[in-house]
PDB file of C-alpha atoms in Angstrom:
ATOM      1  CA  MET H 225     147.112 113.179 115.683  1.00 51.00           C
ATOM      2  CA  GLY H 226     145.058 111.658 113.260  1.00 54.00           C
ATOM      3  CA  LYS H 227     145.475 111.003 109.480  1.00 56.00           C
ATOM      4  CA  GLU H 228     143.295 113.566 107.274  1.00 56.00           C
ATOM      5  CA  LYS H 229     140.781 112.122 104.964  1.00 55.00           C
ATOM      6  CA  THR H 230     141.217 112.946 101.721  1.00 57.00           C
ATOM      7  CA  ASN H 231     139.110 111.976  98.744  1.00 61.00           C
ATOM      8  CA  VAL H 232     142.239 111.193  96.499  1.00 58.00           C
ATOM      9  CA  PRO H 233     141.912 107.643  96.145  1.00 57.00           C
ATOM     10  CA  GLN H 234     144.740 105.613  97.403  1.00 58.00           C
ATOM     11  CA  SER H 235     146.342 102.907  95.119  1.00 58.00           C
ATOM     12  CA  GLY H 236     147.150  99.652  97.540  1.00 64.00           C
ATOM     13  CA  GLY H 237     146.718  97.719  94.394  1.00 68.00           C
ATOM     14  CA  LYS H 238     143.115  96.971  94.436  1.00 81.00           C
ATOM     15  CA  GLY H 239     140.571  98.855  92.195  1.00 86.00           C
ATOM     16  CA  ARG H 240     140.248 100.297  88.856  1.00 87.00           C
ATOM     17  CA  LYS H 241     143.205 102.444  87.834  1.00 88.00           C
ATOM     18  CA  PRO H 242     142.029 105.982  87.856  1.00 87.00           C
ATOM     19  CA  LYS H 243     142.180 107.621  84.277  1.00 87.00           C
ATOM     20  CA  ALA H 244     144.535 110.319  83.120  1.00 90.00           C
ATOM     21  CA  ASP H 245     142.178 112.449  82.120  1.00 87.00           C
ATOM     22  CA  PRO H 246     138.520 111.796  83.452  1.00 87.00           C
ATOM     23  CA  ALA H 247     135.278 112.536  81.838  1.00 82.00           C
ATOM     24  CA  VAL H 248     133.515 114.593  84.855  1.00 86.00           C
ATOM     25  CA  PHE H 249     131.366 117.096  82.635  1.00 86.00           C
ATOM     26  CA  ARG H 250     127.823 116.190  81.734  1.00 85.00           C
ATOM     27  CA  TYR H 251     125.089 117.678  79.936  1.00 84.00           C
ATOM     28  CA  SER H 252     121.600 116.803  79.780  1.00 86.00           C
ATOM     29  CA  VAL H 253     119.671 116.602  76.537  1.00 85.00           C
ATOM     30  CA  SER H 254     116.038 116.111  76.013  1.00 91.00           C
ATOM     31  CA  PHE H 255     114.480 114.778  72.815  1.00 91.00           C
ATOM     32  CA  ASN H 256     110.939 114.667  71.376  1.00 94.00           C
ATOM     33  CA  ALA H 257     109.824 111.476  70.028  1.00 93.00           C
ATOM     34  CA  THR H 258     110.536 112.463  66.501  1.00 93.00           C
ATOM     35  CA  ASP H 259     113.941 114.307  67.277  1.00 90.00           C
ATOM     36  CA  HIS H 260     114.735 111.005  69.308  1.00 91.00           C
ATOM     37  CA  ALA H 261     113.746 108.452  66.874  1.00 92.00           C
ATOM     38  CA  ARG H 262     115.854 110.552  64.644  1.00 91.00           C
ATOM     39  CA  PHE H 263     118.930 110.461  66.741  1.00 90.00           C
ATOM     40  CA  LEU H 264     118.505 106.722  67.168  1.00 90.00           C
ATOM     41  CA  ALA H 265     118.449 105.998  63.454  1.00 90.00           C
ATOM     42  CA  LEU H 266     122.064 108.172  63.196  1.00 88.00           C
ATOM     43  CA  PHE H 267     123.704 106.259  66.109  1.00 88.00           C
ATOM     44  CA  GLU H 268     122.567 102.681  64.327  1.00 88.00           C
ATOM     45  CA  GLN H 269     124.018 103.949  60.939  1.00 86.00           C
ATOM     46  CA  SER H 270     127.099 105.370  62.503  1.00 84.00           C
ATOM     47  CA  GLY H 271     128.064 101.878  63.857  1.00 84.00           C
ATOM     48  CA  MET H 272     129.409 103.219  66.836  1.00 87.00           C
ATOM     49  CA  ARG H 273     128.846 101.112  70.474  1.00 89.00           C
ATOM     50  CA  THR H 274     128.441 104.036  72.611  1.00 89.00           C
ATOM     51  CA  LYS H 275     125.779 107.051  72.106  1.00 88.00           C
ATOM     52  CA  ALA H 276     128.032 109.135  74.088  1.00 85.00           C
ATOM     53  CA  HIS H 277     130.919 108.671  71.740  1.00 83.00           C
ATOM     54  CA  PHE H 278     128.527 109.043  69.450  1.00 85.00           C
ATOM     55  CA  ILE H 279     127.715 112.361  70.240  1.00 85.00           C
ATOM     56  CA  THR H 280     131.039 113.500  71.031  1.00 83.00           C
ATOM     57  CA  GLU H 281     132.088 112.629  67.338  1.00 81.00           C
ATOM     58  CA  ARG H 282     129.190 114.128  66.252  1.00 81.00           C
ATOM     59  CA  ILE H 283     129.704 117.668  68.040  1.00 80.00           C
ATOM     60  CA  PHE H 284     133.708 117.977  67.482  1.00 82.00           C
ATOM     61  CA  GLY H 285     133.449 117.229  63.517  1.00 78.00           C
ATOM     62  CA  GLY H 286     135.184 113.699  63.750  1.00 59.00           C
ATOM     63  CA  SER H 287     133.986 111.883  61.063  1.00 65.00           C
ATOM     64  CA  PHE H 288     132.323 108.328  60.766  1.00 59.00           C
ATOM     65  CA  LYS H 289     130.870 106.476  58.059  1.00 69.00           C
ATOM     66  CA  VAL H 290     127.186 105.882  57.351  1.00 69.00           C
ATOM     67  CA  ILE H 291     126.534 103.149  54.799  1.00 73.00           C
ATOM     68  CA  LYS H 292     123.055 102.726  53.798  1.00 76.00           C
ATOM     69  CA  ILE H 293     122.052  99.685  52.115  1.00 78.00           C
ATOM     70  CA  ASP H 294     119.117  99.966  49.478  1.00 78.00           C
ATOM     71  CA  LYS H 295     117.336  96.406  49.539  1.00 84.00           C
ATOM     72  CA  ALA H 296     115.303  96.966  46.668  1.00 80.00           C
ATOM     73  CA  ALA H 297     118.929  97.560  44.433  1.00 81.00           C
ATOM     74  CA  VAL H 298     120.246  94.620  45.870  1.00 84.00           C
ATOM     75  CA  ASP H 299     117.303  92.469  45.371  1.00 87.00           C
ATOM     76  CA  TYR H 300     117.242  93.670  41.633  1.00 83.00           C
ATOM     77  CA  TYR H 301     120.871  93.015  41.199  1.00 81.00           C
ATOM     78  CA  THR H 302     120.445  89.408  42.703  1.00 86.00           C
ATOM     79  CA  ARG H 303     117.746  88.869  40.437  1.00 87.00           C
ATOM     80  CA  LEU H 304     119.443  89.793  37.756  1.00 82.00           C
ATOM     81  CA  THR H 305     122.416  88.129  38.396  1.00 82.00           C
ATOM     82  CA  THR H 306     120.096  84.726  38.642  1.00 87.00           C
ATOM     83  CA  PHE H 307     119.214  85.919  35.604  1.00 82.00           C
ATOM     84  CA  TYR H 308     122.409  86.168  33.419  1.00 80.00           C
ATOM     85  CA  ALA H 309     123.345  83.037  35.240  1.00 83.00           C
ATOM     86  CA  GLN H 310     120.026  81.420  33.089  1.00 85.00           C
ATOM     87  CA  PHE H 311     121.191  83.805  30.278  1.00 79.00           C
ATOM     88  CA  ARG H 312     124.655  81.747  29.774  1.00 79.00           C
ATOM     89  CA  ALA H 313     123.156  78.553  30.540  1.00 85.00           C
ATOM     90  CA  ILE H 314     121.008  78.731  27.173  1.00 83.00           C
ATOM     91  CA  GLY H 315     124.239  79.566  25.127  1.00 78.00           C
ATOM     92  CA  VAL H 316     125.482  76.400  26.459  1.00 81.00           C
ATOM     93  CA  ASN H 317     122.203  74.692  25.750  1.00 86.00           C
ATOM     94  CA  TYR H 318     122.464  76.490  22.213  1.00 83.00           C
ATOM     95  CA  ASN H 319     125.883  74.858  21.402  1.00 83.00           C
ATOM     96  CA  GLN H 320     124.738  71.387  22.455  1.00 87.00           C
ATOM     97  CA  ILE H 321     121.574  71.377  20.378  1.00 86.00           C
ATOM     98  CA  VAL H 322     123.093  72.485  17.447  1.00 85.00           C
ATOM     99  CA  LYS H 323     125.865  69.809  17.533  1.00 86.00           C
ATOM    100  CA  ALA H 324     122.762  66.995  18.223  1.00 88.00           C
ATOM    101  CA  LEU H 325     120.884  68.598  15.281  1.00 86.00           C
ATOM    102  CA  ASN H 326     124.103  68.105  12.934  1.00 84.00           C
ATOM    103  CA  THR H 327     124.479  64.640  13.743  1.00 88.00           C
ATOM    104  CA  ASN H 328     121.245  63.254  14.138  1.00 90.00           C
ATOM    105  CA  PHE H 329     119.390  64.853  11.400  1.00 88.00           C
ATOM    106  CA  THR H 330     119.168  64.721   8.009  1.00 88.00           C
ATOM    107  CA  GLU H 331     120.532  68.276   6.204  1.00 86.00           C
ATOM    108  CA  LYS H 332     116.818  69.457   5.572  1.00 89.00           C
ATOM    109  CA  LYS H 333     115.800  68.612   8.859  1.00 89.00           C
ATOM    110  CA  ALA H 334     118.450  69.925  10.769  1.00 86.00           C
ATOM    111  CA  LEU H 335     118.003  73.477   8.771  1.00 87.00           C
ATOM    112  CA  SER H 336     114.294  73.772   9.490  1.00 89.00           C
ATOM    113  CA  PHE H 337     115.287  73.367  13.563  1.00 87.00           C
ATOM    114  CA  LEU H 338     117.783  75.657  13.123  1.00 87.00           C
ATOM    115  CA  TYR H 339     115.186  78.641  11.729  1.00 90.00           C
ATOM    116  CA  LYS H 340     112.974  77.852  14.503  1.00 88.00           C
ATOM    117  CA  LEU H 341     116.041  78.253  17.076  1.00 87.00           C
ATOM    118  CA  GLU H 342     117.194  81.432  15.651  1.00 88.00           C
ATOM    119  CA  LYS H 343     113.751  82.945  15.553  1.00 90.00           C
ATOM    120  CA  ALA H 344     114.087  81.858  19.364  1.00 86.00           C
ATOM    121  CA  THR H 345     117.239  83.355  19.491  1.00 85.00           C
ATOM    122  CA  GLU H 346     116.138  86.924  18.151  1.00 89.00           C
ATOM    123  CA  GLU H 347     113.785  87.111  20.769  1.00 87.00           C
ATOM    124  CA  LEU H 348     116.247  86.447  23.235  1.00 84.00           C
ATOM    125  CA  VAL H 349     118.198  89.053  21.936  1.00 84.00           C
ATOM    126  CA  VAL H 350     115.425  91.449  22.086  1.00 88.00           C
ATOM    127  CA  LEU H 351     114.513  90.677  25.790  1.00 83.00           C
ATOM    128  CA  SER H 352     118.357  90.862  26.785  1.00 82.00           C
ATOM    129  CA  ARG H 353     118.073  94.450  25.029  1.00 87.00           C
ATOM    130  CA  LYS H 354     115.312  95.159  27.000  1.00 86.00           C
ATOM    131  CA  ILE H 355     116.913  94.306  30.183  1.00 82.00           C
ATOM    132  CA  ILE H 356     119.520  96.287  29.706  1.00 83.00           C
ATOM    133  CA  GLU H 357     117.530  99.262  29.455  1.00 86.00           C
ATOM    134  CA  LEU H 358     115.867  98.159  32.444  1.00 82.00           C
ATOM    135  CA  THR H 359     118.791  98.386  34.163  1.00 82.00           C
ATOM    136  CA  GLN H 360     120.167 101.548  32.727  1.00 85.00           C
ATOM    137  CA  GLU H 361     116.814 103.012  33.645  1.00 85.00           C
ATOM    138  CA  PHE H 362     116.553 101.920  37.482  1.00 80.00           C
ATOM    139  CA  GLU H 363     120.460 102.891  38.085  1.00 80.00           C
ATOM    140  CA  ASP H 364     119.976 106.240  36.626  1.00 83.00           C
ATOM    141  CA  LYS H 365     116.613 106.773  38.543  1.00 80.00           C
ATOM    142  CA  TRP H 366     117.277 104.981  42.042  1.00 73.00           C
ATOM    143  CA  LEU H 367     121.093 104.373  42.730  1.00 72.00           C
ATOM    144  CA  GLN H 368     123.082 107.461  43.843  1.00 63.00           C
ATOM    145  CA  LYS H 369     126.705 107.720  42.205  1.00 57.00           C
TER     146      LYS H 369
END
């Protein structure tokens, strides 16, 4: 009498080890173009590697993080940081100019140059206040907290 053939894999040390709980139930979902684009966007935002794991997490309520990067906000803060560095450089130059005026010019001439420097500094103060107002307005309108 011959051996009966069964569909149970024989473990002869060859091949992949069978999973303890294999996923054998499959479902099919059809999307229209709009829903498919939305699905792909959510999948990409999730950062997961496989769509099957993403769908399983969404169905069973697993948590995942979606991080949205607002390129306009990043660009704005990059430019603001660059501007702040320039503003600090102006402060350093201001100190060097005052020192040079006091050592190289007469008192009367140094005072006239300092007066002009003071007027330019007042303009910078007005400009910096305007920048602060614009930044606060930008944060209030466009950044989610």
